Coordinates of C-alpha atoms in Angstrom, one line a residue:
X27 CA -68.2 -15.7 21.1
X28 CA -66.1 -17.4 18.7
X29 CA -67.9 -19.6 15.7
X30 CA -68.4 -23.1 17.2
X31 CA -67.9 -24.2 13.4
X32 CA -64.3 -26.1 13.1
X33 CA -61.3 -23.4 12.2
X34 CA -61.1 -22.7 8.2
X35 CA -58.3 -24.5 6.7
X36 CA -55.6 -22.7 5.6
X37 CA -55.3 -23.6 1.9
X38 CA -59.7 -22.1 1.6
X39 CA -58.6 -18.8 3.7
X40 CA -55.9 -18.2 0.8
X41 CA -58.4 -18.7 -1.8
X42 CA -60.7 -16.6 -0.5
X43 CA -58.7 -13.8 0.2
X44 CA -58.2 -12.1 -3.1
X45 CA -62.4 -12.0 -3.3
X46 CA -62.5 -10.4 0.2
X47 CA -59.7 -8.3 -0.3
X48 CA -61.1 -7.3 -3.5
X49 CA -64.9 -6.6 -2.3
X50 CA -63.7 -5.2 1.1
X51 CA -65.4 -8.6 2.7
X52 CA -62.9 -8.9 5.7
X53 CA -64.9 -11.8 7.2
X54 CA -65.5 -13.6 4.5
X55 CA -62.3 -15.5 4.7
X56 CA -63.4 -16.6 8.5
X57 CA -66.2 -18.0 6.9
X58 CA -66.2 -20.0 3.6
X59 CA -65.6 -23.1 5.0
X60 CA -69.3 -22.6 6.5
X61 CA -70.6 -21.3 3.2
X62 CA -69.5 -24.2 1.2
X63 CA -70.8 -27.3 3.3
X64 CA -74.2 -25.4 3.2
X65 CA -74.5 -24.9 -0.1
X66 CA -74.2 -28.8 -0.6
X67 CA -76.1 -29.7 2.6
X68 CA -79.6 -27.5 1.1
X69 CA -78.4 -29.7 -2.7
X70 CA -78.6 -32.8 -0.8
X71 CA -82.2 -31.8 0.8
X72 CA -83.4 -30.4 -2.5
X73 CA -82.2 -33.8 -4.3
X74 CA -82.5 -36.7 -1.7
X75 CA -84.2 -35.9 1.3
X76 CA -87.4 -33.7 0.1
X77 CA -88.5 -36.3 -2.8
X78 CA -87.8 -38.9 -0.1
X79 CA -89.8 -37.5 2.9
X80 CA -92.5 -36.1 0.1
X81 CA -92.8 -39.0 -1.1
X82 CA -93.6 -40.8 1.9
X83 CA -95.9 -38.4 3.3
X84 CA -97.8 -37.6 0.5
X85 CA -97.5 -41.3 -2.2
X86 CA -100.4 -41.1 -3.8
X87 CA -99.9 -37.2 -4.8
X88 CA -96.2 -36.5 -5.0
X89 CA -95.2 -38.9 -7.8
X90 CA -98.0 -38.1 -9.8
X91 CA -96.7 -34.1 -9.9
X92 CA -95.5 -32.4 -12.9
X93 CA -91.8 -32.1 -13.0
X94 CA -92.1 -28.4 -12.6
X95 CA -94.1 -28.8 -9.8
X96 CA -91.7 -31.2 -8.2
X97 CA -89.0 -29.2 -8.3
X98 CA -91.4 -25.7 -7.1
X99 CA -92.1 -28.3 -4.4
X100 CA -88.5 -29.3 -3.7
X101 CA -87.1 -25.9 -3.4
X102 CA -90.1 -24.4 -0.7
X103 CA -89.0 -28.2 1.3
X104 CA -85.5 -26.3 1.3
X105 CA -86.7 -22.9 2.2
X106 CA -88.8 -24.3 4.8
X107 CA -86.3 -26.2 6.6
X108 CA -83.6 -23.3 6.0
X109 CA -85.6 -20.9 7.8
X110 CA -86.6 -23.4 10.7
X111 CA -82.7 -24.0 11.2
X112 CA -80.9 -20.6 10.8
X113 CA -84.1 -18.9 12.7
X114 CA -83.1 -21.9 15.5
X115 CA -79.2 -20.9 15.0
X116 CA -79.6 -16.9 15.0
X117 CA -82.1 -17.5 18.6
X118 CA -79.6 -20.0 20.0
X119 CA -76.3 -17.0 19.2
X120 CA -78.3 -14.3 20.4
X121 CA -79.2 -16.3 24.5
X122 CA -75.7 -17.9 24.1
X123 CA -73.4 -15.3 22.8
X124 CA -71.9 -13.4 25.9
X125 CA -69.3 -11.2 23.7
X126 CA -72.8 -9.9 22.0
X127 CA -74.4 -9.4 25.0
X128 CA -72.0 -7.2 26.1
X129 CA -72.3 -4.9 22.7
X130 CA -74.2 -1.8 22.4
X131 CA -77.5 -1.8 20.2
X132 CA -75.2 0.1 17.6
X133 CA -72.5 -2.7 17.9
X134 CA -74.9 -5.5 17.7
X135 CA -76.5 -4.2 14.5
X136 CA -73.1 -2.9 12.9
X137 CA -70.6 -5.0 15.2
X138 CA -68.9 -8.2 14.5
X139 CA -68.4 -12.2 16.7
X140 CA -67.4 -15.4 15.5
X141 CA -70.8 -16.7 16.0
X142 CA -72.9 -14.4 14.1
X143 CA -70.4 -14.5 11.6
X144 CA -71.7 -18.6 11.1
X145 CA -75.2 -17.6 11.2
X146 CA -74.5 -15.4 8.5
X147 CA -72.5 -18.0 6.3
X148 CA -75.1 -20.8 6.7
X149 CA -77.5 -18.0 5.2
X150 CA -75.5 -16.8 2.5
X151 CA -74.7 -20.9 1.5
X152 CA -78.5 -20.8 1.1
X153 CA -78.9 -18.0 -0.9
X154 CA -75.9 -19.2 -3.1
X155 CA -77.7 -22.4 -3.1
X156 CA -81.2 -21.0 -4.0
X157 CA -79.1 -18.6 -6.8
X158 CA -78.0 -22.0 -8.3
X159 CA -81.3 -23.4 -8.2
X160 CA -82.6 -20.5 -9.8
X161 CA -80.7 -20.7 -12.9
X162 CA -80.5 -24.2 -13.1
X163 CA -84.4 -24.6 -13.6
X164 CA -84.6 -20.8 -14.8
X165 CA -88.0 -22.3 -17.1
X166 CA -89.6 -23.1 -13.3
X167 CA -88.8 -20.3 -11.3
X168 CA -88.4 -16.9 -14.2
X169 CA -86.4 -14.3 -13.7
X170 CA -87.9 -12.6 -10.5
X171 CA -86.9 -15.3 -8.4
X172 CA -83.8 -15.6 -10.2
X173 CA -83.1 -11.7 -9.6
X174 CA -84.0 -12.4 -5.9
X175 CA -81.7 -15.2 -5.7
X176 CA -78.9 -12.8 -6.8
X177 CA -79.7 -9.9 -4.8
X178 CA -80.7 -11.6 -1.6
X179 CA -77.1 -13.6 -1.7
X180 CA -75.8 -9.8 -2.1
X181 CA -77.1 -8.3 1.0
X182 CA -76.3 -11.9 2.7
X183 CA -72.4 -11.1 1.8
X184 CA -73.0 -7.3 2.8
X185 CA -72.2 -8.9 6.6
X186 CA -69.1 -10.1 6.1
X187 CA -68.4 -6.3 5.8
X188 CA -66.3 -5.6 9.3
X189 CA -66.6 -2.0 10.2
X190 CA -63.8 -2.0 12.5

């Protein structure tokens, strides 16, 4: 199945070719244009829409909360509605993709399509997101979240590893 996500412009496939090339990511350059509008779409929900929705659900408790606690807060808002939607995506690629469907078990784990390829973008804009949240407020979250910030947007970038 190809990725249902518009084509990458041109100008962002150059740029991210010498990265690719240089980390054997062949994929990668397929994908950026995914990685980067998710990156800023979990900022936006960690800035404006969980201390708006928090807010509203919880008025009397939310504004009263430490700011470390806010932003502690904030981030699991993001994590929680990350997971719901790329848990959503991945279900929704694995019923709907029919060029996966037609790959072995061996293919499907090591293989390669167009829509998995923007599952796996969308995850690794988060994990570049939750890597810049964890230094940013590196006094909230310490350097164990910060360490699996950096290594869970590792493995995330592992699958733009094509084996063929």
């Amino acid at each position: 199945m190809r990725d249902p996500f518009f084509r990458p412009p041109a100008l962002l496939v150059k740029a991210a070719q010498p990265l690719a090339q240089s980390l054997a990511l062949k994929t990668l350059p397929l994908h950026v244009h995914e990685i980067l509008p998710a990156f800023c779409i979990y900022e936006f929900i960690n800035r404006i829409v969980s201390p708006y929705v928090s807010a509203r659900l919880a008025p009397k408790t939310y504004p009263q909360l430490s700011r470390k606690t806010k932003i502690n807060w904030n981030v699991h808002f993001v994590s929680m509605v990350q997971s719901c939607f790329i848990n959503t995506l991945a279900l929704w690629v694995i019923y709907a993709d029919k060029e996966r469907m037609q790959m072995s078990w061996k293919e499907r784990v090591w293989g390669y399509t167009g829509a998995g390829g923007m599952v796996q973008s969308f995850a690794a804009g988060y994990f570049a997101w939750d890597l810049f949240a964890s230094v940013q407020d590196i006094d909230v979250h310490g350097p164990g979240a910060l360490a699996h910030a950096a290594s869970a947007l590792a493995v995330s970038m592992m699958g733009f590893v094509r084996s063929s």
